[in-house]
PDB file of C-alpha atoms and ligand atoms in Angstrom:
ATOM      1  CA  UNK A   6      60.201  -4.398 -31.816  1.00 93.00           C
ATOM      2  CA  UNK A   7      58.579  -7.762 -31.257  1.00 95.00           C
ATOM      3  CA  UNK A   8      59.436 -10.337 -33.889  1.00 95.00           C
ATOM      4  CA  UNK A   9      56.929 -13.134 -34.336  1.00 97.00           C
ATOM      5  CA  UNK A  10      57.637 -16.150 -36.538  1.00 97.00           C
ATOM      6  CA  UNK A  11      54.327 -17.567 -37.777  1.00 98.00           C
ATOM      7  CA  UNK A  12      54.283 -21.039 -39.230  1.00 97.00           C
ATOM      8  CA  UNK A  13      52.109 -24.074 -39.795  1.00 96.00           C
ATOM      9  CA  UNK A  14      51.539 -26.652 -42.484  1.00 95.00           C
ATOM     10  CA  UNK A  15      50.046 -25.755 -45.824  1.00 95.00           C
ATOM     11  CA  UNK A  16      46.353 -25.013 -45.379  1.00 96.00           C
ATOM     12  CA  UNK A  17      46.623 -24.665 -41.596  1.00 97.00           C
ATOM     13  CA  UNK A  18      45.512 -21.028 -41.664  1.00 97.00           C
ATOM     14  CA  UNK A  19      48.719 -18.948 -41.616  1.00 96.00           C
ATOM     15  CA  UNK A  20      47.418 -16.378 -44.099  1.00 95.00           C
ATOM     16  CA  UNK A  21      44.184 -16.114 -42.148  1.00 97.00           C
ATOM     17  CA  UNK A  22      46.115 -15.497 -38.905  1.00 98.00           C
ATOM     18  CA  UNK A  23      48.422 -12.984 -40.666  1.00 97.00           C
ATOM     19  CA  UNK A  24      45.384 -11.009 -41.763  1.00 97.00           C
ATOM     20  CA  UNK A  25      43.957 -11.031 -38.229  1.00 98.00           C
ATOM     21  CA  UNK A  26      47.310  -9.840 -36.829  1.00 97.00           C
ATOM     22  CA  UNK A  27      47.630  -7.151 -39.511  1.00 96.00           C
ATOM     23  CA  UNK A  28      44.164  -5.882 -38.501  1.00 96.00           C
ATOM     24  CA  UNK A  29      45.601  -5.373 -35.005  1.00 95.00           C
ATOM     25  CA  UNK A  30      48.479  -3.335 -36.405  1.00 94.00           C
ATOM     26  CA  UNK A  31      51.209  -5.906 -36.979  1.00 96.00           C
ATOM     27  CA  UNK A  32      53.555  -5.483 -39.946  1.00 95.00           C
ATOM     28  CA  UNK A  33      53.329  -8.739 -41.892  1.00 95.00           C
ATOM     29  CA  UNK A  34      56.316 -10.016 -43.845  1.00 94.00           C
ATOM     30  CA  UNK A  35      55.137 -12.886 -46.048  1.00 92.00           C
ATOM     31  CA  UNK A  36      58.004 -15.029 -47.349  1.00 88.00           C
ATOM     32  CA  UNK A  37      55.941 -16.621 -50.134  1.00 89.00           C
ATOM     33  CA  UNK A  38      54.729 -13.276 -51.393  1.00 92.00           C
ATOM     34  CA  UNK A  39      58.242 -11.824 -51.324  1.00 95.00           C
ATOM     35  CA  UNK A  40      59.510 -14.899 -53.184  1.00 94.00           C
ATOM     36  CA  UNK A  41      57.031 -14.053 -55.950  1.00 95.00           C
ATOM     37  CA  UNK A  42      57.904 -10.353 -55.900  1.00 96.00           C
ATOM     38  CA  UNK A  43      61.640 -10.916 -56.357  1.00 97.00           C
ATOM     39  CA  UNK A  44      60.887 -12.811 -59.589  1.00 98.00           C
ATOM     40  CA  UNK A  45      58.514 -10.302 -61.128  1.00 97.00           C
ATOM     41  CA  UNK A  46      59.153  -9.162 -64.719  1.00 96.00           C
ATOM     42  CA  UNK A  47      62.126  -6.839 -64.998  1.00 95.00           C
ATOM     43  CA  UNK A  48      63.732  -7.829 -61.682  1.00 97.00           C
ATOM     44  CA  UNK A  49      67.378  -8.875 -61.311  1.00 97.00           C
ATOM     45  CA  UNK A  50      66.051 -12.062 -59.707  1.00 98.00           C
ATOM     46  CA  UNK A  51      64.124 -13.069 -62.791  1.00 98.00           C
ATOM     47  CA  UNK A  52      67.116 -12.231 -65.013  1.00 98.00           C
ATOM     48  CA  UNK A  53      69.311 -14.494 -62.860  1.00 98.00           C
ATOM     49  CA  UNK A  54      66.775 -17.338 -63.071  1.00 98.00           C
ATOM     50  CA  UNK A  55      66.564 -16.994 -66.866  1.00 98.00           C
ATOM     51  CA  UNK A  56      70.363 -17.052 -67.121  1.00 98.00           C
ATOM     52  CA  UNK A  57      70.555 -20.150 -64.930  1.00 97.00           C
ATOM     53  CA  UNK A  58      67.681 -22.148 -66.449  1.00 97.00           C
ATOM     54  CA  UNK A  59      67.408 -20.757 -69.954  1.00 96.00           C
ATOM     55  CA  UNK A  60      64.787 -18.739 -71.835  1.00 95.00           C
ATOM     56  CA  UNK A  61      62.342 -21.665 -71.601  1.00 96.00           C
ATOM     57  CA  UNK A  62      61.395 -20.481 -68.084  1.00 97.00           C
ATOM     58  CA  UNK A  63      60.067 -17.190 -69.456  1.00 97.00           C
ATOM     59  CA  UNK A  64      56.696 -16.577 -71.070  1.00 97.00           C
ATOM     60  CA  UNK A  65      56.620 -14.740 -74.425  1.00 95.00           C
ATOM     61  CA  UNK A  66      55.967 -11.464 -72.580  1.00 94.00           C
ATOM     62  CA  UNK A  67      58.946 -11.867 -70.275  1.00 94.00           C
ATOM     63  CA  UNK A  68      57.292 -13.052 -67.078  1.00 97.00           C
ATOM     64  CA  UNK A  69      58.301 -16.160 -65.168  1.00 98.00           C
ATOM     65  CA  UNK A  70      56.703 -19.298 -66.585  1.00 97.00           C
ATOM     66  CA  UNK A  71      56.108 -20.911 -63.186  1.00 95.00           C
ATOM     67  CA  UNK A  72      54.891 -24.291 -64.469  1.00 94.00           C
ATOM     68  CA  UNK A  73      57.982 -24.546 -66.732  1.00 96.00           C
ATOM     69  CA  UNK A  74      60.321 -23.747 -63.844  1.00 96.00           C
ATOM     70  CA  UNK A  75      58.432 -26.077 -61.517  1.00 93.00           C
ATOM     71  CA  UNK A  76      58.783 -28.894 -64.044  1.00 94.00           C
ATOM     72  CA  UNK A  77      62.577 -28.415 -64.030  1.00 95.00           C
ATOM     73  CA  UNK A  78      63.091 -28.232 -60.268  1.00 93.00           C
ATOM     74  CA  UNK A  79      60.370 -30.647 -59.168  1.00 85.00           C
ATOM     75  CA  UNK A  80      62.329 -33.848 -59.697  1.00 86.00           C
ATOM     76  CA  UNK A  81      65.871 -32.446 -59.703  1.00 94.00           C
ATOM     77  CA  UNK A  82      67.271 -31.609 -56.271  1.00 93.00           C
ATOM     78  CA  UNK A  83      70.412 -29.974 -57.711  1.00 97.00           C
ATOM     79  CA  UNK A  84      68.325 -27.652 -59.888  1.00 96.00           C
ATOM     80  CA  UNK A  85      66.164 -26.883 -56.881  1.00 94.00           C
ATOM     81  CA  UNK A  86      69.275 -25.841 -54.889  1.00 95.00           C
ATOM     82  CA  UNK A  87      70.446 -23.644 -57.755  1.00 97.00           C
ATOM     83  CA  UNK A  88      67.061 -21.928 -57.743  1.00 97.00           C
ATOM     84  CA  UNK A  89      67.092 -21.572 -53.946  1.00 94.00           C
ATOM     85  CA  UNK A  90      70.599 -20.085 -54.145  1.00 96.00           C
ATOM     86  CA  UNK A  91      69.177 -17.291 -56.307  1.00 97.00           C
ATOM     87  CA  UNK A  92      65.855 -16.751 -54.555  1.00 95.00           C
ATOM     88  CA  UNK A  93      66.660 -17.205 -50.849  1.00 91.00           C
ATOM     89  CA  UNK A  94      69.241 -14.390 -50.556  1.00 95.00           C
ATOM     90  CA  UNK A  95      66.863 -12.044 -52.400  1.00 96.00           C
ATOM     91  CA  UNK A  96      64.014 -12.949 -50.045  1.00 92.00           C
ATOM     92  CA  UNK A  97      66.275 -12.456 -47.015  1.00 89.00           C
ATOM     93  CA  UNK A  98      67.452  -9.070 -48.309  1.00 94.00           C
ATOM     94  CA  UNK A  99      63.918  -7.864 -49.022  1.00 94.00           C
ATOM     95  CA  UNK A 100      62.678  -9.109 -45.628  1.00 89.00           C
ATOM     96  CA  UNK A 101      65.549  -7.242 -43.941  1.00 89.00           C
ATOM     97  CA  UNK A 102      64.585  -4.100 -45.865  1.00 92.00           C
ATOM     98  CA  UNK A 103      60.959  -4.336 -44.689  1.00 91.00           C
ATOM     99  CA  UNK A 104      62.165  -4.908 -41.139  1.00 89.00           C
ATOM    100  CA  UNK A 105      64.452  -1.878 -41.292  1.00 91.00           C
ATOM    101  CA  UNK A 106      61.526   0.258 -42.451  1.00 92.00           C
ATOM    102  CA  UNK A 107      59.271  -0.815 -39.538  1.00 92.00           C
ATOM    103  CA  UNK A 108      58.895   1.458 -36.482  1.00 92.00           C
ATOM    104  CA  UNK A 109      61.097   0.567 -33.490  1.00 91.00           C
ATOM    105  CA  UNK A 110      58.033  -0.482 -31.470  1.00 93.00           C
ATOM    106  CA  UNK A 111      56.428  -2.428 -34.318  1.00 95.00           C
ATOM    107  CA  UNK A 112      55.101  -5.943 -34.014  1.00 96.00           C
ATOM    108  CA  UNK A 113      56.540  -7.731 -37.033  1.00 96.00           C
ATOM    109  CA  UNK A 114      55.018 -11.029 -38.105  1.00 96.00           C
ATOM    110  CA  UNK A 115      57.060 -13.189 -40.445  1.00 94.00           C
ATOM    111  CA  UNK A 116      54.855 -15.757 -42.207  1.00 94.00           C
ATOM    112  CA  UNK A 117      57.362 -18.536 -42.875  1.00 92.00           C
ATOM    113  CA  UNK A 118      55.805 -21.778 -44.129  1.00 90.00           C
ATOM    114  CA  UNK A 119      59.063 -23.744 -43.732  1.00 89.00           C
ATOM    115  CA  UNK A 120      60.270 -22.128 -40.489  1.00 93.00           C
ATOM    116  CA  UNK A 121      60.764 -25.485 -38.802  1.00 93.00           C
ATOM    117  CA  UNK A 122      62.179 -27.255 -41.865  1.00 91.00           C
ATOM    118  CA  UNK A 123      64.776 -24.502 -42.348  1.00 87.00           C
ATOM    119  CA  UNK A 124      65.689 -24.275 -38.652  1.00 90.00           C
ATOM    120  CA  UNK A 125      64.759 -20.607 -38.167  1.00 89.00           C
ATOM    121  CA  UNK A 126      62.912 -20.821 -34.849  1.00 92.00           C
ATOM    122  CA  UNK A 127      65.781 -19.057 -33.050  1.00 93.00           C
ATOM    123  CA  UNK A 128      65.399 -15.926 -35.194  1.00 91.00           C
ATOM    124  CA  UNK A 129      62.184 -14.839 -33.449  1.00 95.00           C
ATOM    125  CA  UNK A 130      61.071 -13.570 -30.056  1.00 96.00           C
ATOM    126  CA  UNK A 131      57.983 -15.762 -30.341  1.00 97.00           C
ATOM    127  CA  UNK A 132      57.158 -18.700 -32.584  1.00 98.00           C
ATOM    128  CA  UNK A 133      53.441 -19.075 -33.248  1.00 98.00           C
ATOM    129  CA  UNK A 134      52.247 -22.312 -34.829  1.00 98.00           C
ATOM    130  CA  UNK A 135      48.835 -22.655 -36.463  1.00 98.00           C
ATOM    131  CA  UNK A 136      47.492 -26.202 -36.381  1.00 97.00           C
ATOM    132  CA  UNK A 137      44.648 -28.084 -37.959  1.00 96.00           C
ATOM    133  CA  UNK A 138      44.547 -31.796 -38.556  1.00 93.00           C
ATOM    134  CA  UNK A 139      45.657 -32.921 -42.026  1.00 94.00           C
ATOM    135  CA  UNK A 140      42.212 -34.035 -43.225  1.00 96.00           C
ATOM    136  CA  UNK A 141      40.724 -30.638 -42.334  1.00 97.00           C
ATOM    137  CA  UNK A 142      43.593 -28.909 -44.139  1.00 97.00           C
ATOM    138  CA  UNK A 143      43.095 -31.072 -47.219  1.00 97.00           C
ATOM    139  CA  UNK A 144      39.386 -30.259 -47.262  1.00 97.00           C
ATOM    140  CA  UNK A 145      40.144 -26.532 -47.041  1.00 97.00           C
ATOM    141  CA  UNK A 146      42.884 -26.684 -49.665  1.00 96.00           C
ATOM    142  CA  UNK A 147      40.601 -28.534 -52.064  1.00 97.00           C
ATOM    143  CA  UNK A 148      38.044 -25.798 -51.357  1.00 96.00           C
ATOM    144  CA  UNK A 149      40.713 -23.287 -52.366  1.00 94.00           C
ATOM    145  CA  UNK A 150      41.157 -25.101 -55.688  1.00 95.00           C
ATOM    146  CA  UNK A 151      44.149 -27.390 -55.037  1.00 95.00           C
ATOM    147  CA  UNK A 152      43.974 -30.977 -56.313  1.00 96.00           C
ATOM    148  CA  UNK A 153      43.627 -33.429 -53.426  1.00 97.00           C
ATOM    149  CA  UNK A 154      46.681 -35.469 -54.470  1.00 96.00           C
ATOM    150  CA  UNK A 155      48.801 -32.289 -54.564  1.00 93.00           C
ATOM    151  CA  UNK A 156      47.553 -31.262 -51.136  1.00 95.00           C
ATOM    152  CA  UNK A 157      48.466 -34.699 -49.717  1.00 96.00           C
ATOM    153  CA  UNK A 158      51.897 -34.688 -51.377  1.00 94.00           C
ATOM    154  CA  UNK A 159      52.728 -31.239 -50.013  1.00 92.00           C
ATOM    155  CA  UNK A 160      51.625 -32.122 -46.512  1.00 94.00           C
ATOM    156  CA  UNK A 161      53.715 -35.306 -46.629  1.00 93.00           C
ATOM    157  CA  UNK A 162      56.798 -33.281 -47.671  1.00 91.00           C
ATOM    158  CA  UNK A 163      56.491 -30.862 -44.730  1.00 93.00           C
ATOM    159  CA  UNK A 164      57.338 -31.132 -41.056  1.00 94.00           C
ATOM    160  CA  UNK A 165      54.721 -32.754 -38.832  1.00 93.00           C
ATOM    161  CA  UNK A 166      52.566 -30.944 -36.271  1.00 91.00           C
ATOM    162  CA  UNK A 167      54.661 -32.617 -33.559  1.00 94.00           C
ATOM    163  CA  UNK A 168      57.878 -31.164 -35.014  1.00 95.00           C
ATOM    164  CA  UNK A 169      56.331 -27.712 -35.218  1.00 96.00           C
ATOM    165  CA  UNK A 170      54.874 -27.992 -31.722  1.00 96.00           C
ATOM    166  CA  UNK A 171      58.361 -28.731 -30.377  1.00 96.00           C
ATOM    167  CA  UNK A 172      59.543 -25.198 -31.272  1.00 96.00           C
ATOM    168  CA  UNK A 173      56.239 -23.358 -30.662  1.00 97.00           C
ATOM    169  CA  UNK A 174      55.834 -20.742 -27.936  1.00 97.00           C
ATOM    170  CA  UNK A 175      52.133 -20.519 -28.783  1.00 97.00           C
ATOM    171  CA  UNK A 176      49.884 -22.967 -30.650  1.00 98.00           C
ATOM    172  CA  UNK A 177      46.698 -21.692 -32.295  1.00 98.00           C
ATOM    173  CA  UNK A 178      44.188 -24.461 -32.954  1.00 97.00           C
ATOM    174  CA  UNK A 179      42.409 -23.866 -36.252  1.00 98.00           C
ATOM    175  CA  UNK A 180      40.282 -26.987 -36.331  1.00 95.00           C
ATOM    176  CA  UNK A 181      37.167 -24.976 -35.512  1.00 96.00           C
ATOM    177  CA  UNK A 182      35.387 -22.017 -37.075  1.00 97.00           C
ATOM    178  CA  UNK A 183      37.046 -18.822 -38.311  1.00 97.00           C
ATOM    179  CA  UNK A 184      35.417 -17.068 -35.329  1.00 98.00           C
ATOM    180  CA  UNK A 185      37.090 -19.475 -32.925  1.00 98.00           C
ATOM    181  CA  UNK A 186      40.423 -18.767 -34.587  1.00 98.00           C
ATOM    182  CA  UNK A 187      39.843 -15.012 -34.294  1.00 98.00           C
ATOM    183  CA  UNK A 188      39.130 -15.424 -30.559  1.00 98.00           C
ATOM    184  CA  UNK A 189      42.438 -17.224 -30.084  1.00 98.00           C
ATOM    185  CA  UNK A 190      44.292 -14.516 -31.988  1.00 98.00           C
ATOM    186  CA  UNK A 191      42.638 -11.880 -29.762  1.00 97.00           C
ATOM    187  CA  UNK A 192      43.718 -13.814 -26.663  1.00 97.00           C
ATOM    188  CA  UNK A 193      47.233 -14.261 -28.029  1.00 97.00           C
ATOM    189  CA  UNK A 194      47.481 -10.518 -28.689  1.00 97.00           C
ATOM    190  CA  UNK A 195      46.248  -9.627 -25.204  1.00 96.00           C
ATOM    191  CA  UNK A 196      48.558 -12.087 -23.466  1.00 95.00           C
ATOM    192  CA  UNK A 197      51.752 -11.839 -25.500  1.00 95.00           C
ATOM    193  CA  UNK A 198      51.720  -8.580 -27.416  1.00 94.00           C
ATOM    194  CA  UNK A 199      49.770  -5.774 -25.711  1.00 88.00           C
ATOM    195  CA  UNK A 200      51.341  -6.532 -22.356  1.00 66.00           C
ATOM    196  CA  UNK A 201      54.786  -6.307 -23.954  1.00 60.00           C
TER     197      UNK A 201
HETATM  198  P1  ADP B 306      47.818 -21.261 -45.144  1.00 82.56           P
HETATM  199  O1  ADP B 306      48.185 -19.815 -45.338  1.00 82.56           O
HETATM  200  O2  ADP B 306      48.373 -21.836 -43.874  1.00 82.56           O
HETATM  201  O3  ADP B 306      48.106 -22.151 -46.316  1.00 82.56           O
HETATM  202  P2  ADP B 306      45.086 -20.278 -45.274  1.00 82.56           P
HETATM  203  O4  ADP B 306      44.975 -19.231 -44.219  1.00 82.56           O
HETATM  204  O5  ADP B 306      45.235 -19.816 -46.682  1.00 82.56           O
HETATM  205  O6  ADP B 306      46.239 -21.332 -44.910  1.00 82.56           O
HETATM  206  O7  ADP B 306      43.829 -21.251 -45.130  1.00 82.56           O
HETATM  207  C1  ADP B 306      43.600 -22.306 -46.067  1.00 82.56           C
HETATM  208  C2  ADP B 306      42.166 -22.223 -46.585  1.00 82.56           C
HETATM  209  O8  ADP B 306      41.274 -22.570 -45.531  1.00 82.56           O
HETATM  210  C3  ADP B 306      41.760 -20.851 -47.048  1.00 82.56           C
HETATM  211  O9  ADP B 306      40.902 -20.986 -48.150  1.00 82.56           O
HETATM  212  C4  ADP B 306      41.038 -20.275 -45.838  1.00 82.56           C
HETATM  213  O10 ADP B 306      40.086 -19.312 -46.207  1.00 82.56           O
HETATM  214  C5  ADP B 306      40.375 -21.507 -45.259  1.00 82.56           C
HETATM  215  N1  ADP B 306      40.247 -21.466 -43.792  1.00 82.56           N
HETATM  216  C6  ADP B 306      41.166 -21.051 -42.887  1.00 82.56           C
HETATM  217  N2  ADP B 306      40.713 -21.203 -41.626  1.00 82.56           N
HETATM  218  C7  ADP B 306      39.474 -21.738 -41.718  1.00 82.56           C
HETATM  219  C8  ADP B 306      38.474 -22.147 -40.765  1.00 82.56           C
HETATM  220  N3  ADP B 306      38.663 -22.047 -39.434  1.00 82.56           N
HETATM  221  N4  ADP B 306      37.328 -22.667 -41.244  1.00 82.56           N
HETATM  222  C9  ADP B 306      37.120 -22.787 -42.575  1.00 82.56           C
HETATM  223  N5  ADP B 306      38.009 -22.428 -43.526  1.00 82.56           N
HETATM  224  C10 ADP B 306      39.170 -21.915 -43.117  1.00 82.56           C
END
């Protein structure tokens, strides 16, 4: 098994690279998606969150009211840690389950937005960083429907490209076209994956 940690700032193109790697046969483990799954209606995770933060974080039909929860944890670091203490172990457990189910010779790609911030670089055989300059990322995020101020605030709260570069085995430059990104992914696969 080859374990690849894929990271990059918000809007850098991680999801796009994940899709390209999945097309080549990689098993993609997406931390953000798992974090949503472990809080779906009826899960023990959602029950724990409702117990911790009260019924106000649930919608009338029993789903997570994300804006209500975000409003609680946004400006309260202690509340944020209490939420992380519920969600992070569930995400780790689910990721481990997906890993255990993968074939022994699988290429497993973990899409971890905060890989650098949470000090996880050592958990992977290869760390791949996707880069694009902040203004390009903001333009793309706004194109995806995010408010510009939110995009800027999130970028400011994350590690810098320099910090990510410091732990990268491979840097993919996504300042060009999607085709140029796909070419780099093809080259990465040929050089680092197919050859073993
Ligand atoms: P991330 O997962 O790192 O947040 P995404 O892969 O979702 O980033 O990319 C952010 C947005 O930019 C998406 O809407 C995506 O379709 C778009 N995008 C990604 N790469 C390019 C590119 N090279 N050119 C134009 N748009 C791109």
